[in-house]
XYZ file of C-alpha atoms in Angstrom:
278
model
C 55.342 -11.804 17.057
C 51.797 -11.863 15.987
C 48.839 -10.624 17.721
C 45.197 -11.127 17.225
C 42.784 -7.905 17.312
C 39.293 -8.803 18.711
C 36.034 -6.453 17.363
C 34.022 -5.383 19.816
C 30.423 -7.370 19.867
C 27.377 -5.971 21.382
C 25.136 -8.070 23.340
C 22.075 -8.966 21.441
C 18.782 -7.230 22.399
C 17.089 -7.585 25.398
C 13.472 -6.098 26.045
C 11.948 -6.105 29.362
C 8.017 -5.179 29.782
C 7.739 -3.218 32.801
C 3.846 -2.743 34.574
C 3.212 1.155 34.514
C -0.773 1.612 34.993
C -4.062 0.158 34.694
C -6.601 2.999 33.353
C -10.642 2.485 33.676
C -12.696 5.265 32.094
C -16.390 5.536 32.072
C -18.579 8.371 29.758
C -16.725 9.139 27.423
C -17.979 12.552 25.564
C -19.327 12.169 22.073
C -21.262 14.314 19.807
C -24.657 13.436 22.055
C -23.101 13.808 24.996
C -21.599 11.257 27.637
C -21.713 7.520 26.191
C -21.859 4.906 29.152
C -19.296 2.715 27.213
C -16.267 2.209 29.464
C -12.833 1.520 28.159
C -9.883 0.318 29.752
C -6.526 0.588 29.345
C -3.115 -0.980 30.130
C -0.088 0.698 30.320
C 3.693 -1.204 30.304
C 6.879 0.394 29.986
C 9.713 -1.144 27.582
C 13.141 -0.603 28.364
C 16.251 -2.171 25.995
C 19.552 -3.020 27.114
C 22.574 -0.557 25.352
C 22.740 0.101 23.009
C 19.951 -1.094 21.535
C 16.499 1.209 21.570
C 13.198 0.750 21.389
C 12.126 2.057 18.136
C 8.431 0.766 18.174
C 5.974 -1.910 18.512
C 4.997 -4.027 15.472
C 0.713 -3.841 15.823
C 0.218 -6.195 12.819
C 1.932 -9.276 15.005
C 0.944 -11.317 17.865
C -0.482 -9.498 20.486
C -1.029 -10.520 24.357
C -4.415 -12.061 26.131
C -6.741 -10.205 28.408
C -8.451 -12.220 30.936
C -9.902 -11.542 34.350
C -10.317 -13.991 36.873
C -13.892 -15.525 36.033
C -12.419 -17.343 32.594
C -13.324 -14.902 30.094
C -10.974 -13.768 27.336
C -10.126 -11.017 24.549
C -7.750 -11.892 22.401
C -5.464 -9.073 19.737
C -6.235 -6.184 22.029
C -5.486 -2.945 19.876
C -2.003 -1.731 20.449
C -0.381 1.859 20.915
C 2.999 3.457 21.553
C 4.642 6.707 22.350
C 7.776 8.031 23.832
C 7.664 7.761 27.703
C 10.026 11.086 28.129
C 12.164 12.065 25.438
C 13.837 14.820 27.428
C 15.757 11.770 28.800
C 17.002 9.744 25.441
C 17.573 6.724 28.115
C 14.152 6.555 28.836
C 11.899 4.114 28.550
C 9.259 3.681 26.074
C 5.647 3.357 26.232
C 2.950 0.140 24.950
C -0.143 0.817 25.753
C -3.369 -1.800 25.596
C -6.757 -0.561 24.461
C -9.865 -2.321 25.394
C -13.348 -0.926 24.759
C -16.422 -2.152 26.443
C -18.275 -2.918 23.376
C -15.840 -5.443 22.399
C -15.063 -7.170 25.923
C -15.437 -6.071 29.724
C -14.517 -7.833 32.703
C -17.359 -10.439 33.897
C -19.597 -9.427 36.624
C -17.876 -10.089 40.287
C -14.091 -10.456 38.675
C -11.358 -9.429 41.181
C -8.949 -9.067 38.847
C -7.148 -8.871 35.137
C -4.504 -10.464 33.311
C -2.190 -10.001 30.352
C -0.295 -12.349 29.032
C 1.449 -13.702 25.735
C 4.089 -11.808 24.028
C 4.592 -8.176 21.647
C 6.907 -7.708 18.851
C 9.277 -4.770 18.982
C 11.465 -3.154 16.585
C 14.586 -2.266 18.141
C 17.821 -0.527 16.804
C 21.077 0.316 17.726
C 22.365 2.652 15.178
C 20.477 6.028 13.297
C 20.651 7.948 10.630
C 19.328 11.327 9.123
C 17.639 11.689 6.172
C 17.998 14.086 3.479
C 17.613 17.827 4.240
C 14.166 19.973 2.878
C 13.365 23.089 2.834
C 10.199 24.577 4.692
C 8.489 28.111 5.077
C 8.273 29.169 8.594
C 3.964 29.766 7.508
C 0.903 28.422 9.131
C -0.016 24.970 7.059
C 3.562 24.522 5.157
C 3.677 21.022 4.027
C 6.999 18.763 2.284
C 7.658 15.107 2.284
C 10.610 13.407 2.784
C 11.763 9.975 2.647
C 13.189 7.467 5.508
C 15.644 4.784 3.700
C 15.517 1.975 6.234
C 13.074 3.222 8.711
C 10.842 -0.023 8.801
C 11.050 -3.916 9.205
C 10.676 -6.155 6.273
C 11.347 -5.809 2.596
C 9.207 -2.371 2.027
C 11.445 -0.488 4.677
C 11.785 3.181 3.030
C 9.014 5.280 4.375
C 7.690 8.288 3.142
C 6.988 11.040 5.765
C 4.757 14.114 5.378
C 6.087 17.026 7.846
C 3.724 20.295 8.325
C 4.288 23.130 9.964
C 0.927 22.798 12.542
C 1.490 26.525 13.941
C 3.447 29.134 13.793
C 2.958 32.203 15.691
C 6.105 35.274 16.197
C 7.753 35.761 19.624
C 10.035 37.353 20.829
C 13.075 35.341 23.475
C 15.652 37.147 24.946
C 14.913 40.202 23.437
C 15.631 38.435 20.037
C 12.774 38.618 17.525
C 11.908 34.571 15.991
C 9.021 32.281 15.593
C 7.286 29.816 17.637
C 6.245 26.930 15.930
C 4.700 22.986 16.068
C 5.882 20.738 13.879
C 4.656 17.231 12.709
C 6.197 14.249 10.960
C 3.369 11.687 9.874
C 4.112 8.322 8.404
C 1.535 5.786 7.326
C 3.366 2.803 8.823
C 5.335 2.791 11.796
C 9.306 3.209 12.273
C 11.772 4.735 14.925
C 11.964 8.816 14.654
C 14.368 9.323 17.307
C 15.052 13.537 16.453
C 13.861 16.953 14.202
C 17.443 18.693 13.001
C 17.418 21.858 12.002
C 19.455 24.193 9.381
C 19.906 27.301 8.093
C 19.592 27.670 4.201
C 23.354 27.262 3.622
C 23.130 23.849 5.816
C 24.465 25.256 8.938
C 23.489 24.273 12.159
C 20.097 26.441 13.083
C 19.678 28.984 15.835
C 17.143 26.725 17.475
C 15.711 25.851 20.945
C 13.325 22.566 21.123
C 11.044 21.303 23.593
C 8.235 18.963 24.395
C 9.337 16.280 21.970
C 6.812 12.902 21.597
C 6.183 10.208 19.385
C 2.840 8.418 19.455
C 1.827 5.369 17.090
C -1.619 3.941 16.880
C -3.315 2.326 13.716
C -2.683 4.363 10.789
C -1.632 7.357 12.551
C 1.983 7.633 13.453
C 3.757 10.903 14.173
C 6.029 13.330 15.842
C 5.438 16.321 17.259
C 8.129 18.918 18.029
C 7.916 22.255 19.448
C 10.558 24.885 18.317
C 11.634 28.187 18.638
C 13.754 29.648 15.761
C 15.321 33.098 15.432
C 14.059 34.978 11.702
C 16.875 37.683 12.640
C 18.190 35.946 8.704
C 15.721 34.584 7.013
C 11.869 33.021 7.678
C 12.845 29.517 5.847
C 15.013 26.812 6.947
C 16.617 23.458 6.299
C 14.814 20.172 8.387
C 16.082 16.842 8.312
C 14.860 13.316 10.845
C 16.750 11.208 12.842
C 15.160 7.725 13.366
C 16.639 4.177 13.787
C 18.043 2.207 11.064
C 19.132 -1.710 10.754
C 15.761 -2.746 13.253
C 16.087 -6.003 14.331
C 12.754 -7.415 15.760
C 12.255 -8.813 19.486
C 9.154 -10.412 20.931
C 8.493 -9.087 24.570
C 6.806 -11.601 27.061
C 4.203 -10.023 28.824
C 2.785 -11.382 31.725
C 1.069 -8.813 34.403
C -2.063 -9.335 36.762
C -4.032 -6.097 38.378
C -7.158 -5.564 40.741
C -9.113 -2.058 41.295
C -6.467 -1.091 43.316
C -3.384 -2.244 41.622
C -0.933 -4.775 41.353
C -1.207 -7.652 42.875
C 0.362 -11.030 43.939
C 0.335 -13.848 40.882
C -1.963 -16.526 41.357
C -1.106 -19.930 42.154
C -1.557 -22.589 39.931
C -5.028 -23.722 40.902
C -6.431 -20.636 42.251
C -7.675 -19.130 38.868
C -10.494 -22.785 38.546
C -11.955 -21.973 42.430
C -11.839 -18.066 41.341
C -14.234 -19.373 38.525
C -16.454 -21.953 40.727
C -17.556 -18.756 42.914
């Protein structure tokens, strides 16, 4: 008798945009003082089916329309990202739309704005952790290491510069150690997921960790991570990322309409020309 063993497949990736916030801010401060340019911004959540992961959004690709609902039009709105709450892994990520008033505002007597069109995301469903280095626990330390895989296309290793931001001793539980901030910047984007820490020997480290993010925006993509480490050994340690490996890109129809006050209802196919004959 002869049986047949079937391999579990995954389903392929699925990326929903999600409506979070619409942000208006007027005056922002600059070296002169307030400047009366406003700037607004949209925020969307992305969430993936498992288990696949976001691990970023692509800013180089297509990027949704603004519109508002007396005809005009920006088109490639800047693009951000960052880790929505990484205290839950399961949770979702964060795109965020940047639109400056020198470069396009709503027309005079709009009711509302629109995006539409579609993102690209990276997503991933598998990780892996780069080699180990060795830092000082000192104000300003600086390595690099490398991330094999950690980017679409056919230049995917990416170097990463990690510096110790601050350090500063304290004591927790009547143990003495070192409070510290600690950043991983890359110059393109990919999919940290994780800091790991080790002693010197490569054991696992006596470490607590806390207020983890992630931000991306042009040219300046990087992790921050908050520790606490016990020095009851030694002041230097072992640090090695986690990040997402084997990306697979997804583009992410976006399609979203907001007033003043929020949400609202879509408009019906021939509303939007007696919007514009007001």
């Amino acid at each position: 008798m002869t049986g047949m063993l079937h391999a579990e497949v995954s389903s392929p990736p699925r990326v929903q945009a999600r409506f979070d916030s619409l942000q208006f801010q007027y005056g922002e401060l600059g070296d002169s003082g307030p400047s009366p340019r406003l700037r607004i911004q949209w925020n969307l959540r992305l969430q993936c089916n498992p288990p696949w992961r976001v691990a970023y959004v692509r800013q180089d690709g297509e990027k949704p329309e603004i519109a508002d609902s007396r005809g005009t039009r920006m088109a490639n709105a800047p693009l951000s990202f960052c880790t929505a709450d990484n205290r839950d892994k399961s949770a979702a990520f964060r795109a965020n739309l940047h639109i400056w008033g020198e470069k396009w505002r709503p027309a005079p007597h709009s009711t509302w704005m629109s995006v539409q069109g579609c993102m690209p995301v990276a997503v991933s469903r598998s990780v892996k952790l780069s080699e180990k280095i060795t830092l000082s626990l000192k104000d300003g330390e600086k390595a690099s290491i490398l991330l094999k895989g950690a980017a679409l296309g056919k230049e995917s290793d990416v170097r990463a510069a990690v510096t110790v931001e601050w350090c500063r001793p304290g004591r927790r539980k009547g143990r003495e150690g070192v409070s510290a901030v600690i950043r991983v910047k890359t110059a393109v984007p990919c999919g940290i997921k994780e800091l790991e820490f080790f002693t010197e020997d490569g054991q696992p480290g006596d470490v607590s960790k806390s207020c983890e993010a992630f931000h991306g925006s042009y040219g300046q993509y990087y992790w921050l991570q908050n520790i606490w480490m016990s020095t009851e050994s030694k002041d230097r340690f072992k640090m090695a990322v986690k990040y997402a490996s084997s990306l697979q890109e997804v583009m992410v129809p976006v399609s979203f309409k907001a007033g003043m006050g929020g949400m609202v209802a879509p408009v019906r196919q021939g509303e939007e020309k007696k919007e514009e004959e007001k």
